[in-house]
Coordinates of C-alpha atoms and ligand atoms in Angstrom, one line a residue:
Chain A
X1 CA -22.7 28.7 1.8
X2 CA -22.9 25.3 4.0
X3 CA -26.3 24.7 5.1
X4 CA -27.4 21.8 7.9
X5 CA -31.1 20.8 8.7
X6 CA -32.1 18.8 11.5
X7 CA -29.2 16.7 10.8
X8 CA -29.3 12.6 12.5
X9 CA -26.7 10.6 12.4
X10 CA -26.3 7.7 14.4
X11 CA -23.1 5.4 14.6
X12 CA -23.7 1.6 15.5
X13 CA -27.5 2.0 16.0
X14 CA -26.4 5.1 18.8
X15 CA -27.8 8.0 18.0
X16 CA -24.9 10.7 17.9
X17 CA -26.7 14.1 16.0
X18 CA -29.8 14.9 17.0
X19 CA -31.2 17.7 14.5
X20 CA -28.5 19.7 14.0
X21 CA -29.4 23.0 12.5
X22 CA -26.5 25.5 11.2
X23 CA -25.8 27.8 7.9
X24 CA -22.4 29.2 7.4
X25 CA -22.8 31.9 4.7
X26 CA -19.6 32.5 2.2
X27 CA -17.3 34.6 3.7
X28 CA -18.0 33.6 7.4
X29 CA -15.8 31.8 9.7
X30 CA -18.2 30.1 12.5
X31 CA -16.8 28.4 16.0
X32 CA -17.9 25.2 17.4
X33 CA -17.7 24.5 21.1
X34 CA -18.8 21.9 23.0
X35 CA -18.3 19.3 25.6
X36 CA -16.4 16.0 24.9
X37 CA -18.3 13.6 23.1
X38 CA -21.0 16.2 21.8
X39 CA -20.3 15.1 18.4
X40 CA -18.4 17.6 17.0
X41 CA -16.0 15.4 15.2
X42 CA -19.1 13.3 14.6
X43 CA -20.5 16.2 12.8
X44 CA -17.5 16.6 10.4
X45 CA -17.3 13.0 9.6
X46 CA -20.9 13.0 8.7
X47 CA -20.3 16.2 6.6
X48 CA -17.0 14.7 4.8
X49 CA -18.6 11.3 4.0
X50 CA -16.5 8.7 6.2
X51 CA -18.3 5.1 6.3
X52 CA -20.3 3.8 9.2
X53 CA -22.3 6.9 9.9
X54 CA -26.1 6.3 9.1
X55 CA -27.8 9.6 8.5
X56 CA -31.2 8.7 9.5
X57 CA -33.0 12.2 9.1
X58 CA -32.5 15.9 7.6
X59 CA -30.1 17.3 4.6
X60 CA -26.6 19.1 4.3
X61 CA -25.4 21.0 1.2
X62 CA -22.6 22.8 0.5
X63 CA -23.4 25.9 -2.3
X64 CA -26.6 24.2 -3.0
X65 CA -25.0 20.8 -3.7
X66 CA -26.6 17.8 -1.9
X67 CA -23.4 16.5 0.2
X68 CA -24.9 13.6 1.6
X69 CA -25.5 12.3 -1.8
X70 CA -21.7 12.5 -2.9
X71 CA -18.8 9.9 -2.7
X72 CA -16.2 11.5 -0.2
X73 CA -13.9 12.7 -2.9
X74 CA -16.7 14.1 -5.0
X75 CA -17.8 16.4 -1.6
X76 CA -13.7 17.3 -1.9
X77 CA -14.0 18.3 -5.8
X78 CA -16.8 20.6 -4.7
X79 CA -14.5 21.9 -2.7
X80 CA -15.1 20.6 0.8
X81 CA -12.1 20.0 3.2
X82 CA -11.6 18.6 6.6
X83 CA -8.5 19.1 8.7
X84 CA -8.5 15.7 11.0
X85 CA -8.8 15.8 14.7
X86 CA -5.9 12.8 14.3
X87 CA -4.1 13.1 11.0
X88 CA -3.5 9.7 9.4
X89 CA 0.2 8.3 8.5
X90 CA 0.1 7.3 4.8
X91 CA 3.4 5.3 5.0
X92 CA 5.4 4.4 1.7
X93 CA 3.4 7.6 -0.1
X94 CA 5.4 11.0 0.1
X95 CA 3.5 14.0 1.6
X96 CA 4.2 15.6 -2.2
X97 CA 2.9 12.4 -4.3
X98 CA -0.3 12.7 -1.9
X99 CA -0.8 16.0 -2.4
X100 CA -0.2 16.3 -6.0
X101 CA -2.1 13.3 -6.5
X102 CA -5.5 14.7 -4.7
X103 CA -4.8 17.8 -6.2
X104 CA -5.1 16.6 -10.0
X105 CA -8.1 14.4 -8.8
X106 CA -9.6 17.1 -7.6
X107 CA -9.2 19.0 -11.0
X108 CA -9.8 15.8 -13.3
X109 CA -13.4 16.0 -11.0
X110 CA -14.1 19.4 -12.1
X111 CA -12.8 19.4 -15.5
X112 CA -9.7 21.2 -15.4
X113 CA -6.6 20.4 -16.6
X114 CA -3.8 18.5 -14.7
X115 CA -1.2 20.5 -12.7
X116 CA 2.2 20.5 -14.8
X117 CA 5.1 19.1 -12.3
X118 CA 7.1 22.6 -11.9
X119 CA 4.0 24.6 -11.1
X120 CA 3.2 21.9 -8.5
X121 CA 6.3 22.0 -7.2
X122 CA 6.8 25.8 -7.2
X123 CA 3.3 26.0 -5.1
X124 CA 4.7 23.2 -2.7
X125 CA 7.7 25.2 -1.6
X126 CA 5.8 28.3 -1.7
X127 CA 3.3 27.5 1.1
X128 CA 5.5 25.0 3.1
X129 CA 8.0 28.0 3.5
X130 CA 5.1 30.2 5.0
X131 CA 3.9 27.7 7.3
X132 CA 7.2 27.1 8.5
X133 CA 7.4 23.6 7.4
X134 CA 11.0 22.6 5.9
X135 CA 10.5 20.6 2.3
X136 CA 12.4 17.4 2.8
X137 CA 9.9 16.6 5.1
X138 CA 7.6 16.5 2.3
X139 CA 9.5 13.6 0.4
X140 CA 9.1 11.2 3.4
X141 CA 5.8 8.9 3.5
X142 CA 3.0 11.5 4.7
X143 CA 2.7 12.3 8.8
X144 CA 5.1 9.2 9.1
X145 CA 6.7 9.7 12.2
X146 CA 5.5 13.6 12.7
X147 CA 4.9 14.8 15.9
X148 CA 1.2 16.1 16.6
X149 CA 2.0 19.3 15.7
X150 CA 3.9 18.8 12.5
X151 CA 0.6 17.0 11.2
X152 CA -1.7 19.9 12.0
X153 CA 0.8 22.2 9.9
X154 CA 0.6 19.1 7.1
X155 CA -3.3 19.3 7.4
X156 CA -2.9 23.2 6.6
X157 CA -0.4 22.9 4.0
X158 CA -2.9 20.3 2.1
X159 CA -5.4 22.9 2.7
X160 CA -3.6 26.0 1.4
X161 CA -2.4 23.5 -1.7
X162 CA -5.8 22.0 -2.5
X163 CA -7.7 25.6 -2.0
X164 CA -11.0 24.4 -1.0
X165 CA -14.5 26.1 -1.1
X166 CA -15.1 25.4 2.8
X167 CA -12.9 24.3 5.4
X168 CA -14.0 22.2 8.5
X169 CA -10.7 22.2 11.2
X170 CA -11.6 19.7 13.7
X171 CA -9.0 20.4 16.8
X172 CA -6.5 22.3 14.5
X173 CA -5.3 23.9 17.9
X174 CA -4.8 20.7 20.0
X175 CA -0.9 19.7 20.2
X176 CA 0.1 23.2 19.0
X177 CA 2.9 25.0 20.3
X178 CA 2.2 29.1 21.1
X179 CA 4.8 29.4 17.7
X180 CA 2.9 26.7 16.0
X181 CA -0.7 28.3 16.8
X182 CA 0.4 31.3 15.3
X183 CA 2.0 29.6 12.1
X184 CA -1.1 27.7 11.3
X185 CA -3.5 30.4 12.4
X186 CA -1.8 32.9 10.0
X187 CA -2.0 29.9 7.1
X188 CA -6.0 29.7 8.3
X189 CA -6.6 33.5 8.1
X190 CA -4.9 33.7 4.4
X191 CA -7.6 31.3 3.1
X192 CA -9.8 33.8 4.7
X193 CA -11.9 35.3 1.6
X194 CA -15.7 36.5 0.9
X195 CA -16.1 33.3 -1.3
X196 CA -15.1 30.9 1.5
X197 CA -16.9 29.8 4.5
X198 CA -15.3 27.9 7.8
X199 CA -16.4 25.6 10.4
X200 CA -13.6 26.0 13.3
X201 CA -14.2 23.1 15.9
X202 CA -12.3 24.1 19.3
X203 CA -12.3 24.1 22.9
X204 CA -9.9 26.8 23.2
X205 CA -11.3 30.3 23.5
X206 CA -7.1 31.3 22.4
X207 CA -7.8 30.1 18.9
X208 CA -10.6 32.7 18.1
X209 CA -8.3 35.0 19.4
X210 CA -6.0 34.1 16.2
X211 CA -8.8 33.1 13.9
X212 CA -11.7 35.4 14.7
X213 CA -15.0 34.0 14.5
X214 CA -18.6 35.8 12.8
X215 CA -20.2 33.4 15.4
X216 CA -19.9 30.6 17.8
X217 CA -22.0 28.0 18.4
X218 CA -22.3 25.4 21.6
X219 CA -23.1 21.7 20.0
X220 CA -24.3 19.4 23.1
X221 CA -25.6 16.2 23.1
X222 CA -26.0 15.9 19.2
X223 CA -27.5 19.7 18.5
X224 CA -26.6 23.4 18.6
X225 CA -27.7 24.2 21.9
X226 CA -26.8 27.9 21.8
X227 CA -25.3 30.6 19.6
X228 CA -23.8 34.0 19.6
X229 CA -21.1 36.1 18.7
X230 CA -17.4 36.1 19.9
X231 CA -18.2 37.1 23.2
X232 CA -20.1 33.4 23.5
X233 CA -16.5 31.9 23.4
X234 CA -15.1 34.1 26.5
X235 CA -18.4 33.4 28.4
X236 CA -17.6 29.5 27.9
X237 CA -14.1 30.1 29.3
X238 CA -15.2 31.2 32.1
X239 CA -18.4 29.1 33.1
X240 CA -17.9 26.2 31.6
X241 CA -20.8 23.9 29.7
X242 CA -23.0 23.3 33.0
X243 CA -26.0 25.4 31.9
X244 CA -25.6 23.6 28.5
X245 CA -25.7 20.4 29.0
X246 CA -28.2 20.7 31.5
X247 CA -30.4 21.9 29.0
X248 CA -29.7 19.9 26.3
X249 CA -30.5 16.4 28.5
Chain B
X1 CA 7.1 -36.1 -6.8
X2 CA 7.5 -33.3 -9.6
X3 CA 5.8 -32.0 -12.4
X4 CA 8.9 -32.2 -14.1
X5 CA 8.8 -36.0 -13.8
X6 CA 5.4 -36.4 -15.1
X7 CA 6.6 -34.2 -18.0
X8 CA 9.1 -36.6 -18.7
X9 CA 7.3 -40.1 -18.1
X10 CA 3.6 -38.9 -18.3
X11 CA 3.3 -40.7 -15.4
X12 CA 0.2 -38.4 -13.9
X13 CA 0.5 -39.9 -10.4
X14 CA 4.1 -38.2 -10.5
X15 CA 2.7 -34.7 -9.8
X16 CA 2.6 -33.5 -6.5
X17 CA -0.9 -33.4 -4.5
X18 CA -2.4 -32.2 -1.5
X19 CA -0.9 -35.0 0.3
X20 CA 2.6 -33.8 0.3
X21 CA 2.9 -31.8 2.9
X22 CA 5.0 -28.9 1.1
X23 CA 2.0 -28.9 -1.6
X24 CA -0.9 -29.1 0.0
X25 CA -1.8 -25.5 -1.2
X26 CA -0.8 -26.2 -4.4
X27 CA -2.1 -29.5 -6.0
X28 CA -1.5 -30.2 -9.2
X29 CA -2.7 -33.7 -9.2
X30 CA -6.2 -33.2 -8.3
X31 CA -5.8 -29.8 -11.2
X32 CA -4.2 -31.8 -14.2
X33 CA -6.6 -34.4 -15.6
X34 CA -4.4 -35.0 -18.3
X35 CA -0.9 -33.4 -19.7
X36 CA -1.0 -31.3 -22.7
X37 CA 1.1 -32.5 -25.5
X38 CA 4.5 -31.1 -25.6
X39 CA 5.3 -27.7 -27.5
X40 CA 6.3 -27.7 -30.5
X41 CA 9.9 -25.7 -31.8
X42 CA 9.0 -22.2 -32.7
X43 CA 10.8 -20.8 -35.5
X44 CA 9.4 -17.5 -35.7
X45 CA 10.7 -14.1 -34.4
X46 CA 10.3 -13.8 -30.3
X47 CA 9.4 -10.7 -29.0
X48 CA 12.0 -8.7 -26.7
X49 CA 11.8 -9.2 -23.0
X50 CA 11.3 -6.9 -20.2
X51 CA 14.4 -6.5 -19.3
X52 CA 15.6 -6.2 -23.5
X53 CA 17.4 -2.3 -22.4
X54 CA 19.2 -3.6 -19.4
X55 CA 20.7 -6.8 -20.0
X56 CA 24.1 -6.7 -22.1
X57 CA 23.5 -10.9 -22.8
X58 CA 20.6 -13.1 -22.7
X59 CA 20.1 -16.4 -22.5
X60 CA 16.7 -17.7 -24.1
X61 CA 13.9 -20.6 -23.9
X62 CA 11.5 -20.6 -26.0
X63 CA 8.8 -23.4 -25.7
X64 CA 11.4 -25.1 -23.3
X65 CA 14.3 -25.0 -25.9
X66 CA 17.2 -22.9 -25.8
X67 CA 17.4 -21.3 -29.0
X68 CA 20.0 -18.4 -27.4
X69 CA 22.5 -18.9 -24.8
X70 CA 25.2 -16.8 -23.2
X71 CA 28.8 -18.3 -21.9
X72 CA 29.1 -15.4 -19.8
X73 CA 27.7 -15.5 -16.0
X74 CA 28.7 -12.2 -14.6
X75 CA 27.3 -8.5 -15.5
X76 CA 23.8 -7.9 -16.4
X77 CA 22.3 -11.1 -17.8
X78 CA 18.9 -11.6 -19.3
X79 CA 17.0 -15.3 -19.0
X80 CA 14.1 -15.9 -20.5
X81 CA 11.5 -19.0 -20.4
X82 CA 8.9 -17.8 -23.2
X83 CA 6.0 -19.7 -23.6
X84 CA 4.5 -19.6 -27.5
X85 CA 2.3 -22.7 -27.6
X86 CA -1.3 -22.7 -26.4
X87 CA -2.4 -25.9 -24.7
X88 CA 1.5 -27.2 -25.1
X89 CA 3.5 -28.6 -22.0
X90 CA 7.4 -27.5 -21.9
X91 CA 10.1 -28.4 -19.5
X92 CA 13.3 -26.5 -19.2
X93 CA 16.4 -26.8 -16.7
X94 CA 19.3 -24.6 -17.0
X95 CA 22.7 -23.8 -14.9
X96 CA 24.6 -20.9 -14.2
X97 CA 28.0 -21.1 -12.3
X98 CA 29.0 -17.6 -10.9
X99 CA 32.8 -17.8 -10.4
X100 CA 34.8 -16.4 -7.0
X101 CA 34.5 -12.4 -6.8
X102 CA 32.1 -11.9 -10.1
X103 CA 29.5 -10.0 -9.9
X104 CA 25.9 -11.4 -11.4
X105 CA 22.7 -9.3 -12.2
X106 CA 20.5 -11.8 -13.6
X107 CA 17.2 -10.4 -15.1
X108 CA 15.0 -13.6 -15.1
X109 CA 11.5 -13.3 -16.9
X110 CA 8.8 -16.2 -17.5
X111 CA 6.9 -14.8 -20.2
X112 CA 3.6 -16.4 -21.0
X113 CA 2.6 -15.3 -24.4
X114 CA 0.0 -18.0 -25.1
X115 CA -2.6 -19.6 -23.0
X116 CA -3.3 -22.7 -21.4
X117 CA 0.1 -24.1 -21.2
X118 CA 1.9 -26.1 -18.4
X119 CA 5.6 -25.2 -17.9
X120 CA 8.2 -26.8 -15.5
X121 CA 11.5 -24.6 -14.8
X122 CA 14.6 -26.0 -12.9
X123 CA 17.4 -23.7 -12.4
X124 CA 20.7 -24.6 -10.7
X125 CA 22.9 -21.5 -9.5
X126 CA 26.5 -22.2 -7.7
X127 CA 27.7 -18.7 -6.4
X128 CA 31.3 -18.9 -5.9
X129 CA 33.5 -17.3 -2.9
X130 CA 32.8 -13.8 -2.6
X131 CA 30.7 -13.6 -5.6
X132 CA 27.5 -11.6 -5.8
X133 CA 24.4 -11.9 -7.4
X134 CA 21.2 -10.1 -7.8
X135 CA 18.6 -11.9 -9.4
X136 CA 15.4 -10.6 -10.2
X137 CA 12.2 -12.8 -11.3
X138 CA 9.5 -11.1 -13.3
X139 CA 6.7 -14.0 -13.8
X140 CA 4.4 -13.2 -15.9
X141 CA 1.9 -15.8 -16.7
X142 CA -1.4 -16.8 -18.7
X143 CA -4.8 -16.9 -16.3
X144 CA -4.7 -20.2 -17.2
X145 CA -1.2 -21.3 -17.3
X146 CA 0.0 -23.9 -15.0
X147 CA 4.0 -23.2 -13.9
X148 CA 6.4 -24.5 -11.8
X149 CA 9.5 -22.7 -11.1
X150 CA 12.2 -24.2 -9.0
X151 CA 15.8 -22.8 -8.4
X152 CA 18.4 -24.5 -5.9
X153 CA 21.2 -22.0 -5.4
X154 CA 24.1 -23.0 -3.7
X155 CA 26.5 -20.5 -2.1
X156 CA 30.1 -20.4 -1.4
X157 CA 31.6 -18.7 1.9
X158 CA 31.4 -14.9 1.6
X159 CA 28.7 -15.2 -0.8
X160 CA 26.1 -12.6 -1.6
X161 CA 22.8 -13.8 -3.0
X162 CA 20.0 -11.2 -3.4
X163 CA 16.6 -12.5 -5.0
X164 CA 13.3 -10.3 -6.0
X165 CA 10.2 -12.3 -7.3
X166 CA 7.4 -10.8 -8.7
X167 CA 4.5 -12.6 -10.1
X168 CA 0.8 -11.9 -11.0
X169 CA 0.1 -15.9 -10.5
X170 CA -1.5 -18.4 -12.9
X171 CA -4.0 -21.0 -13.0
X172 CA -1.6 -22.5 -10.6
X173 CA 1.8 -21.5 -9.8
X174 CA 4.5 -22.7 -7.9
X175 CA 8.0 -20.3 -7.5
X176 CA 10.0 -22.3 -5.0
X177 CA 13.7 -21.3 -4.1
X178 CA 16.0 -23.5 -2.0
X179 CA 19.2 -22.1 -0.4
X180 CA 22.3 -23.7 0.8
X181 CA 23.8 -21.1 3.0
X182 CA 27.2 -22.0 3.9
X183 CA 27.1 -19.5 6.9
X184 CA 30.8 -18.5 6.5
X185 CA 29.8 -14.4 6.3
X186 CA 27.6 -15.3 3.3
X187 CA 24.5 -13.1 2.9
X188 CA 21.4 -14.0 1.3
X189 CA 18.3 -11.9 0.6
X190 CA 14.9 -13.1 -0.5
X191 CA 12.1 -11.3 -1.2
X192 CA 8.8 -11.8 -3.6
X193 CA 5.8 -9.6 -4.3
X194 CA 2.2 -11.4 -5.4
X195 CA -0.3 -9.3 -6.7
X196 CA -3.3 -11.6 -7.9
X197 CA -6.6 -10.8 -9.0
X198 CA -9.3 -13.1 -10.6
X199 CA -8.9 -16.7 -10.1
X200 CA -5.3 -16.4 -9.6
X201 CA -3.0 -18.5 -7.6
X202 CA 0.3 -17.7 -6.7
X203 CA 2.9 -19.7 -4.4
X204 CA 6.3 -18.5 -2.9
X205 CA 7.8 -21.5 -1.1
X206 CA 11.9 -20.8 -0.1
X207 CA 14.1 -23.1 2.5
X208 CA 17.3 -21.7 3.6
X209 CA 19.5 -24.2 4.9
X210 CA 22.3 -22.6 7.3
X211 CA 24.8 -25.3 7.7
X212 CA 27.7 -23.0 9.5
X213 CA 28.2 -20.4 11.5
X214 CA 27.7 -16.7 10.8
X215 CA 25.2 -16.4 8.0
X216 CA 22.7 -14.2 7.4
X217 CA 19.5 -14.0 5.7
X218 CA 16.6 -11.6 5.6
X219 CA 13.5 -12.3 3.7
X220 CA 10.6 -10.0 2.7
X221 CA 7.4 -10.8 1.1
X222 CA 4.4 -8.6 0.4
X223 CA 1.6 -9.7 -1.5
X224 CA -2.1 -8.6 -2.5
X225 CA -5.2 -10.6 -3.3
X226 CA -8.5 -10.0 -4.9
X227 CA -11.1 -11.1 -6.3
X228 CA -10.9 -15.0 -5.9
X229 CA -7.3 -14.9 -5.9
X230 CA -5.3 -17.0 -3.8
X231 CA -1.5 -16.5 -2.5
X232 CA 0.6 -18.8 -0.9
X233 CA 3.8 -18.1 0.8
X234 CA 5.8 -21.1 2.5
X235 CA 9.3 -20.1 4.2
X236 CA 11.1 -22.4 5.8
X237 CA 14.7 -21.2 7.8
X238 CA 16.8 -24.4 8.8
X239 CA 19.5 -23.2 11.5
X240 CA 21.6 -26.5 11.4
X241 CA 23.2 -27.9 14.3
X242 CA 26.8 -26.0 14.5
X243 CA 25.3 -23.1 13.0
X244 CA 25.6 -21.0 15.6
X245 CA 25.6 -17.0 15.0
X246 CA 23.0 -17.3 12.5
X247 CA 21.2 -14.0 11.9
X248 CA 17.6 -14.5 9.9
X249 CA 14.5 -12.5 9.9
X250 CA 11.5 -13.8 7.9
X251 CA 8.4 -11.0 7.0
X252 CA 6.0 -12.0 5.3
X253 CA 2.7 -9.3 5.2
X254 CA -0.1 -9.8 2.6
X255 CA -3.6 -7.2 1.8
X256 CA -6.7 -9.4 1.6
X257 CA -8.9 -7.0 -1.0
X258 CA -11.9 -9.1 -1.4
X259 CA -14.1 -11.4 0.6
X260 CA -13.5 -14.3 -1.5
X261 CA -9.6 -14.3 -1.7
X262 CA -7.7 -16.2 0.7
X263 CA -4.0 -16.2 1.7
X264 CA -2.2 -19.5 3.4
X265 CA 0.8 -18.4 5.2
X266 CA 3.1 -20.9 6.7
X267 CA 6.4 -19.0 8.4
X268 CA 9.0 -21.6 9.8
X269 CA 12.4 -21.2 11.6
X270 CA 13.3 -24.8 12.7
X271 CA 16.7 -23.6 15.1
X272 CA 19.2 -26.5 16.0
X273 CA 22.1 -24.6 16.9
X274 CA 22.6 -22.0 19.8
X275 CA 23.3 -18.2 20.0
X276 CA 21.3 -17.6 17.3
X277 CA 19.2 -14.4 16.6
X278 CA 16.1 -15.1 14.5
X279 CA 12.6 -13.8 14.1
X280 CA 9.8 -14.2 11.9
X281 CA 7.0 -11.7 11.2
X282 CA 3.4 -12.5 9.3
X283 CA 0.5 -10.3 8.8
X284 CA -2.5 -10.4 6.8
X285 CA -5.2 -7.9 6.8
X286 CA -7.5 -5.5 5.2
X287 CA -6.4 -1.8 3.7
X288 CA -6.5 0.6 6.5
X289 CA -9.8 2.3 6.3
X290 CA -8.9 5.4 8.0
X291 CA -6.2 6.0 5.8
X292 CA -8.5 5.2 2.5
X293 CA -10.8 7.5 4.0
X294 CA -8.5 10.4 4.5
X295 CA -7.1 9.7 1.2
X296 CA -10.8 10.1 -0.2
X297 CA -11.6 13.0 1.9
X298 CA -8.8 15.0 0.0
X299 CA -10.3 14.5 -3.2
X300 CA -8.7 10.8 -4.3
X301 CA -11.6 8.3 -5.6
X302 CA -11.6 4.9 -3.8
X303 CA -10.2 2.9 -6.4
X304 CA -7.4 5.3 -7.2
X305 CA -6.6 5.7 -3.2
X306 CA -6.8 1.6 -2.9
X307 CA -3.9 1.2 -5.6
X308 CA -1.9 4.0 -3.8
X309 CA -1.9 2.6 -0.8
X310 CA -1.5 -0.6 -2.2
X311 CA 1.2 0.6 -4.5
X312 CA 3.1 2.0 -1.3
X313 CA 2.5 -1.4 0.9
X314 CA 4.4 -3.3 -2.0
X315 CA 6.7 -0.7 -2.7
X316 CA 9.1 -1.8 0.4
X317 CA 10.0 -4.9 -1.4
X318 CA 10.6 -2.9 -4.7
X319 CA 12.9 -0.5 -2.7
X320 CA 15.2 -3.3 -1.8
X321 CA 16.0 -3.9 -5.3
X322 CA 19.8 -2.8 -5.4
X323 CA 20.0 -2.5 -8.9
X324 CA 18.3 0.5 -10.3
X325 CA 17.3 -0.3 -14.1
X326 CA 15.6 -3.3 -12.4
X327 CA 14.1 -1.3 -9.7
X328 CA 12.5 1.2 -11.9
X329 CA 11.0 -1.9 -14.4
X330 CA 9.4 -3.9 -11.1
X331 CA 7.9 -0.3 -9.9
X332 CA 6.4 0.5 -13.0
X333 CA 5.4 -3.5 -13.1
X334 CA 3.6 -3.3 -9.8
X335 CA 1.6 0.6 -10.2
X336 CA 0.7 -0.9 -13.8
X337 CA -0.8 -4.4 -12.3
X338 CA -2.6 -2.9 -9.6
X339 CA -3.7 0.3 -11.4
X340 CA -5.8 -2.4 -13.1
X341 CA -6.3 -4.9 -10.5
X342 CA -7.5 -2.8 -7.4
Ligands
ATP401 N1 -17.5 4.3 16.1 C1 -18.1 4.9 17.1 N2 -18.7 3.5 17.5 C2 -19.6 4.1 18.8 N3 -19.6 5.1 19.5 C3 -18.5 6.1 18.7 C4 -18.0 5.9 17.7 N4 -17.7 7.3 17.6 C5 -18.0 8.3 18.2 N5 -18.7 7.7 18.8 C6 -19.6 8.5 19.9 O1 -20.1 9.4 19.6 C7 -20.1 10.6 20.4 C8 -19.6 11.9 19.7 O2 -18.1 11.6 19.8 P1 -17.1 12.7 18.8 O3 -15.9 12.1 18.6 O4 -18.3 13.3 17.8 O5 -17.2 13.6 20.0 P2 -16.4 15.3 19.9 O6 -17.5 16.1 20.4 O7 -15.8 15.3 18.6 O8 -15.6 14.9 21.4 P3 -14.1 15.3 21.5 O9 -14.4 17.1 21.8 O10 -13.5 15.0 22.8 O11 -13.6 15.4 20.4 C9 -19.4 10.0 21.8 O12 -20.1 9.4 22.6 C10 -18.7 8.6 21.2 O13 -18.2 7.9 21.8
MG402 MG1 -13.4 15.6 18.3

C-alpha cells in the first residue's frame, strides 16, 4: 500500500506540494485529476525520487518502506514504477538492452538471480505482441524517433516486463489514438491484481471508462481537495475545476 | 620542436611547449625536467597484444627496437609498440607502403606495460592508387607515461583511408595524424574516442590537407573526461586553392562528468577553394540528467546508468569501425574502461 502523509515539496524555493494526504491500498486503482500546474507530475517525481525536488515536510511509504530515504533505483527495486508523462529518448541503447539491464539490476537489488537471455527474449516477444509493438522496434535506440503514442506503449511494455508492485501512470492516455488507448488500457488492466496498487493521473474521464478506478481524487494547488467514487470524474468532466480551484486558493 | 629530436639529442629545449600554437594544451617542455635514460633491449617474452587473434602477421617494437617485422602490407596486420622498461625513454619510427589496389587492416597497439616511460613513435603510411586502409589504434598507456604518436599519411588518387583511435590517455599524450589528401575521389574517415579519468591527458590532433578537387573527409571524435582529466581535440581541415568540390565534415562531441575535468577543443576549417561543402560541429556537455533519472527510475543504479549512457554516446564511433573483429574488441574496450571509470 502507498501511504502519503502531509507531503510538502518545493522546486527552486517554490512550494508546489502543500500537504498531500493519500492512501492507496494494495489491489486498488486511484485516479488523480486536477488542473494544469496543480502538482500532479511533481507528486509522481517526488515519490520516485527525481533530483531538484525538496521535501520539506511529511512522509511517503510503499508497503512500509520509507520511499523518501531511498535512491530512485532502490525505490524501483521495491516495486515503484512511474510511467512518464514525457518518456525520454535514450540514443544508442536498444530498448531490449535497456529493459534487460533494468530488470537484472532490480533482481540483483532484491537478491534474485538475473534472468537468462532466452527467457528474457521470450517474455519480451510475448509482451510486445500483446501491446501490438513491432519487435524490431525494440532493437532500436529506446524511444528514439518514436511517436508520442509509441513512447507511451513502450512505457507499458517496460511496466509489463518489470512487473512492479505499484504503478504511477502520469497522463499515459495523452497522445494516444482511440485504438492505442484501448491497447494500453488492456495492458494496464492485465496488471491489476490484489497485490498491486495504481495511481492513474489523467485529464480525461474517458481513460477511466477503460481503467475503472476505485477512487477519484482532485489535486488542486498542491493538495487533495476532494475525493470520491468514479462518479466524481463524470462530475468534473461536466463542471470543470472551478469550484475546487476556488476552494484551494 | 619535437619530442623525437629531444630524445635523439638530449636537448630539452627541443621539446614543444605551450608557446607553440599547436602544442599549447599539451606542454611537454614544462612537464619534462629531465629525460629518462634510453630503454634497454628486452630479451624475455613479450605478452600477446590486444589484436593477437585477428592479425595474420605482425611488426613489433619493444622498448623502441623492432624485434619482429612483417614485409606484408595487406590483409590484417598488427603493429605493436610495447614499452616494458620503467622510467625509460624510447623512440621508434616505421614506414608502411600499401600498393595500389591493395587492402590493409592495420591493428595498431601502444602497450604501456611499464611505468613512467617516455615514448615517441613516428609512422609514415603511403596508400597507393585505389588502395584501402583501415587503421585501428588502441593506446593503453601507464598513468605516468608521456607518449607522442605521429602519423603522416599520404594518399594517392582514389585511395581510401579510415582510422579510429581509442585512447585512455597518459600523464601527457598526443596522438597526431596528418593526412595529405589528393582529392581525386580519395576518401578519408578520421575517428577517435578518448576516455579519461584520474589525472590523465590525451590530445587528439588531426590535420587533413585537401590538395585537389573532389575529395571526401568525414571526422567523428567523441570523448569522456571525469575526475581531473583533460581532453584536447584539435582538428584542422585545410582546403587548398583549387581543391573545389571538397566534401568535409568534422564532429567533436564530448562529455564532462566532473567539475574538475576539462576539455579544450579547436575545430578549424581553412577553406581557400570554391564550391565546397564543409561543416563542423563541436559540443561539450554533461550527461542528460533527465535520461539518467529515467534509467534510475527503472531500477538501474546511478553509476551503472552513467556508464550505460556513456557507452552509448561513444558507441557511435565504435559502430563506424568496418572490420568486425576490431569493432568487437573496440566495443569491449570501451565497456571495460567505462565500467570502471564512470
Ligand atoms: N523545475 C521547475 N522549476 C520551477 N517550477 C516548476 C518546476 N517544475 C514544476 N514547476 C511548477 O510546479 C507546478 C506544478 O507542475 P506539475 O508539472 O507538477 O503540474 P501538473 O499538475 O502535472 O500539470 P499538467 O496537468 O500540466 O501536467 C507548476 O506551476 C510548474 O510550473
Ligand atoms: Mg503533469
